[in-house]
Coordinates of N, CA and C in Angstrom, one line a residue:
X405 N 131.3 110.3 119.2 CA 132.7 110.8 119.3 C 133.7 109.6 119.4
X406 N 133.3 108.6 120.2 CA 134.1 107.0 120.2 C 134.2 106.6 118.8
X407 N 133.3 106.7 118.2 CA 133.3 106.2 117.0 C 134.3 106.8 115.9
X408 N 134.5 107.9 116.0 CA 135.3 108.9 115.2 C 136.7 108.2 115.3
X409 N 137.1 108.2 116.4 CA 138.1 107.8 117.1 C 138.6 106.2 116.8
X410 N 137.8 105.6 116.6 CA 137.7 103.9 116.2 C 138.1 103.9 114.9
X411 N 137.8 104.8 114.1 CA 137.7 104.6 112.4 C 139.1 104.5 112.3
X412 N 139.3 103.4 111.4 CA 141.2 103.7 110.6 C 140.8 103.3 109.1
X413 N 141.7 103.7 108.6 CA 141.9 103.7 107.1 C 141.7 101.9 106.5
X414 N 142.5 101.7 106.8 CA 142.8 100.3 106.8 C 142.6 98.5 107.5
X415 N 141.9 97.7 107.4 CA 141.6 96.6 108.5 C 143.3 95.7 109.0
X416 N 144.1 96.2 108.4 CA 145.8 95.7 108.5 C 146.1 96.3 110.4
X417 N 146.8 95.2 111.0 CA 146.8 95.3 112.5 C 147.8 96.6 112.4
X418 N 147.5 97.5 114.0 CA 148.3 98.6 113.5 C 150.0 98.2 113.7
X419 N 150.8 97.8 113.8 CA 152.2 97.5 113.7 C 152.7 97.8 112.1
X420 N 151.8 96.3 111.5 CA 151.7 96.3 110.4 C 151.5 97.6 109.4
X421 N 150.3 98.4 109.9 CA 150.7 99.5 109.1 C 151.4 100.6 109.3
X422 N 151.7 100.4 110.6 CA 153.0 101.9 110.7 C 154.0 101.4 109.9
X423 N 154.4 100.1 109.8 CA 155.8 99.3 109.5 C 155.6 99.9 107.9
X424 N 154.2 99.9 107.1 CA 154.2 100.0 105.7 C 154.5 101.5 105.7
X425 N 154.0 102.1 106.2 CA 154.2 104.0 106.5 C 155.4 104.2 106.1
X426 N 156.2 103.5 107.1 CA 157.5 104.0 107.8 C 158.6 103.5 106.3
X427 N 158.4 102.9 105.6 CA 159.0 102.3 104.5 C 158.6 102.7 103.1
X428 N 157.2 103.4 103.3 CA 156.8 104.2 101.9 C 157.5 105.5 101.7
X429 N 157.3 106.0 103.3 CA 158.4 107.3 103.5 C 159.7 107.3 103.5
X430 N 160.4 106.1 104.2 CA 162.2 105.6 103.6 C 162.4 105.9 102.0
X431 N 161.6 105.1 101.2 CA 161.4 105.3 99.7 C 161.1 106.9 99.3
X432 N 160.7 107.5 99.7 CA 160.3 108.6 98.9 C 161.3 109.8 99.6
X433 N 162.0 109.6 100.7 CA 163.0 110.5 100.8 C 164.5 109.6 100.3
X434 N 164.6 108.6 99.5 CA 165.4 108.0 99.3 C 165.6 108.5 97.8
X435 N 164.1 108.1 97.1 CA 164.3 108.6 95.9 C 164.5 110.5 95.6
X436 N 164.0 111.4 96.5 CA 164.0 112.7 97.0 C 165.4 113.0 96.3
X437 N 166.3 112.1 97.7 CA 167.8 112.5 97.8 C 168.7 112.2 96.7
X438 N 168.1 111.0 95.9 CA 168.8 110.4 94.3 C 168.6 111.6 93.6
X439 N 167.5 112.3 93.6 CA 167.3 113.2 92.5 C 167.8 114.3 92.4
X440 N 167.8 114.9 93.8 CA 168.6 116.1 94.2 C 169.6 116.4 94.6
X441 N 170.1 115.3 95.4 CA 171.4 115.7 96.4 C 172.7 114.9 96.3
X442 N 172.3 114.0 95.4 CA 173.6 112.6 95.4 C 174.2 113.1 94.8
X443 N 174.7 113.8 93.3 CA 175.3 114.2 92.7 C 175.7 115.5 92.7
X444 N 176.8 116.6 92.7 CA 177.0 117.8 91.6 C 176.4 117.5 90.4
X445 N 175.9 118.7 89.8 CA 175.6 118.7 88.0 C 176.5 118.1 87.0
X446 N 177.7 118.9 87.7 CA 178.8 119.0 87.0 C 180.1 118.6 87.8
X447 N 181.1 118.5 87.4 CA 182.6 118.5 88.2 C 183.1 119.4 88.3
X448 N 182.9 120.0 87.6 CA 183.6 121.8 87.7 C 182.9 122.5 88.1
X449 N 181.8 121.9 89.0 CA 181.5 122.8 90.3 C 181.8 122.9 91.7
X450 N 183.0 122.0 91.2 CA 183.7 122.2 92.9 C 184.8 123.5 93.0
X451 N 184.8 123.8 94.8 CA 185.8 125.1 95.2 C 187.2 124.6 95.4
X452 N 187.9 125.3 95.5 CA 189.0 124.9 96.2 C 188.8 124.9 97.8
X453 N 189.6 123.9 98.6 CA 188.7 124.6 99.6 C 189.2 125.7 100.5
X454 N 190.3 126.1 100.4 CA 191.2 126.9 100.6 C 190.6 128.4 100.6
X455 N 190.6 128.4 99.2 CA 189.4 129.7 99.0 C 188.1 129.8 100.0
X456 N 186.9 128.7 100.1 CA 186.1 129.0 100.8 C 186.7 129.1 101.9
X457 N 187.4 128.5 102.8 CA 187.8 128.4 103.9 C 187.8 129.9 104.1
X458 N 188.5 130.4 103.2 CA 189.6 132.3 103.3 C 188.0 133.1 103.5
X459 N 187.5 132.1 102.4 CA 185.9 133.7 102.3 C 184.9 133.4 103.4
X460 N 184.8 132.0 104.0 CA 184.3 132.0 105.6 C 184.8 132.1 106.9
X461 N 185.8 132.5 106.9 CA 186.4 133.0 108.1 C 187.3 134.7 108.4
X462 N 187.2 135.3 106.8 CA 187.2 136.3 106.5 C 186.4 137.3 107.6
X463 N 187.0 138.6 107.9 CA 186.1 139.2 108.9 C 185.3 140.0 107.6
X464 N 184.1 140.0 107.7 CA 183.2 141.0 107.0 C 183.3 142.1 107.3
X465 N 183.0 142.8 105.7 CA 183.4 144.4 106.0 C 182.0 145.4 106.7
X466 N 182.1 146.0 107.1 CA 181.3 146.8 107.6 C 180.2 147.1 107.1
X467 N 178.8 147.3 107.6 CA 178.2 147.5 106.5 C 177.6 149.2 106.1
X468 N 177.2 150.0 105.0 CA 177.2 151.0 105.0 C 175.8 151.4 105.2
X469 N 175.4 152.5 106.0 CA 174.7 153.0 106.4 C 173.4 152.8 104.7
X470 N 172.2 152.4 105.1 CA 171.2 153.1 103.7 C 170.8 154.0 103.4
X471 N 170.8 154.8 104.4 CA 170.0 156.2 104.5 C 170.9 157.0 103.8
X472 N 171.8 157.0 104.0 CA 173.0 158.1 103.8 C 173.4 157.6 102.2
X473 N 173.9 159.5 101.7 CA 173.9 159.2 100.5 C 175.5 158.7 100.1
X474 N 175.2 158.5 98.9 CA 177.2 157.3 98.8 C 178.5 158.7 99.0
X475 N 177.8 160.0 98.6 CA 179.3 161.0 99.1 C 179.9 160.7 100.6
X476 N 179.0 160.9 101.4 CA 178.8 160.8 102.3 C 179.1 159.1 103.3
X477 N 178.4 158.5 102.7 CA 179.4 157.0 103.4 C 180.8 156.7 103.1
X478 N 181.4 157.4 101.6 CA 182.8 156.9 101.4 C 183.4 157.4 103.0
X479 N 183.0 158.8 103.5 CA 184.1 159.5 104.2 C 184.2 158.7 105.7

């Protein structure tokens, strides 16, 4: 069972290889974020923000019953 517990991947002292961990994984959520998140597609995918502001603070409308049939919910 001691032995299990002994085994590591690598003969590198452990500092040294958390330090390599910890910097393989900085890179790969660094490259992650270049690919996905640093940019819009486009520029004309931005809001005004005025508008979203209106449509998140907007009170939502009620919601209608599913059961019931649509004659019946208008009233």
């Amino acid at each position: 069972m001691s032995f299990a517990l002994n085994k590591r991947f690598t003969r590198l002292p452990l500092a040294v290889e958390i330090t390599v961990i910890l910097v393989v994984k900085i890179a790969l959520l660094t490259v992650l974020w270049k690919a996905f998140f640093s940019e819009p597609q486009t520029k004309k995918m931005r809001m005004p923000t005025n508008l979203v502001e209106q449509h998140m603070l907007s009170p939502q409308p009620a919601a209608i019953p599913s059961h019931l049939p649509p004659s019946e919910a208008r009233q």
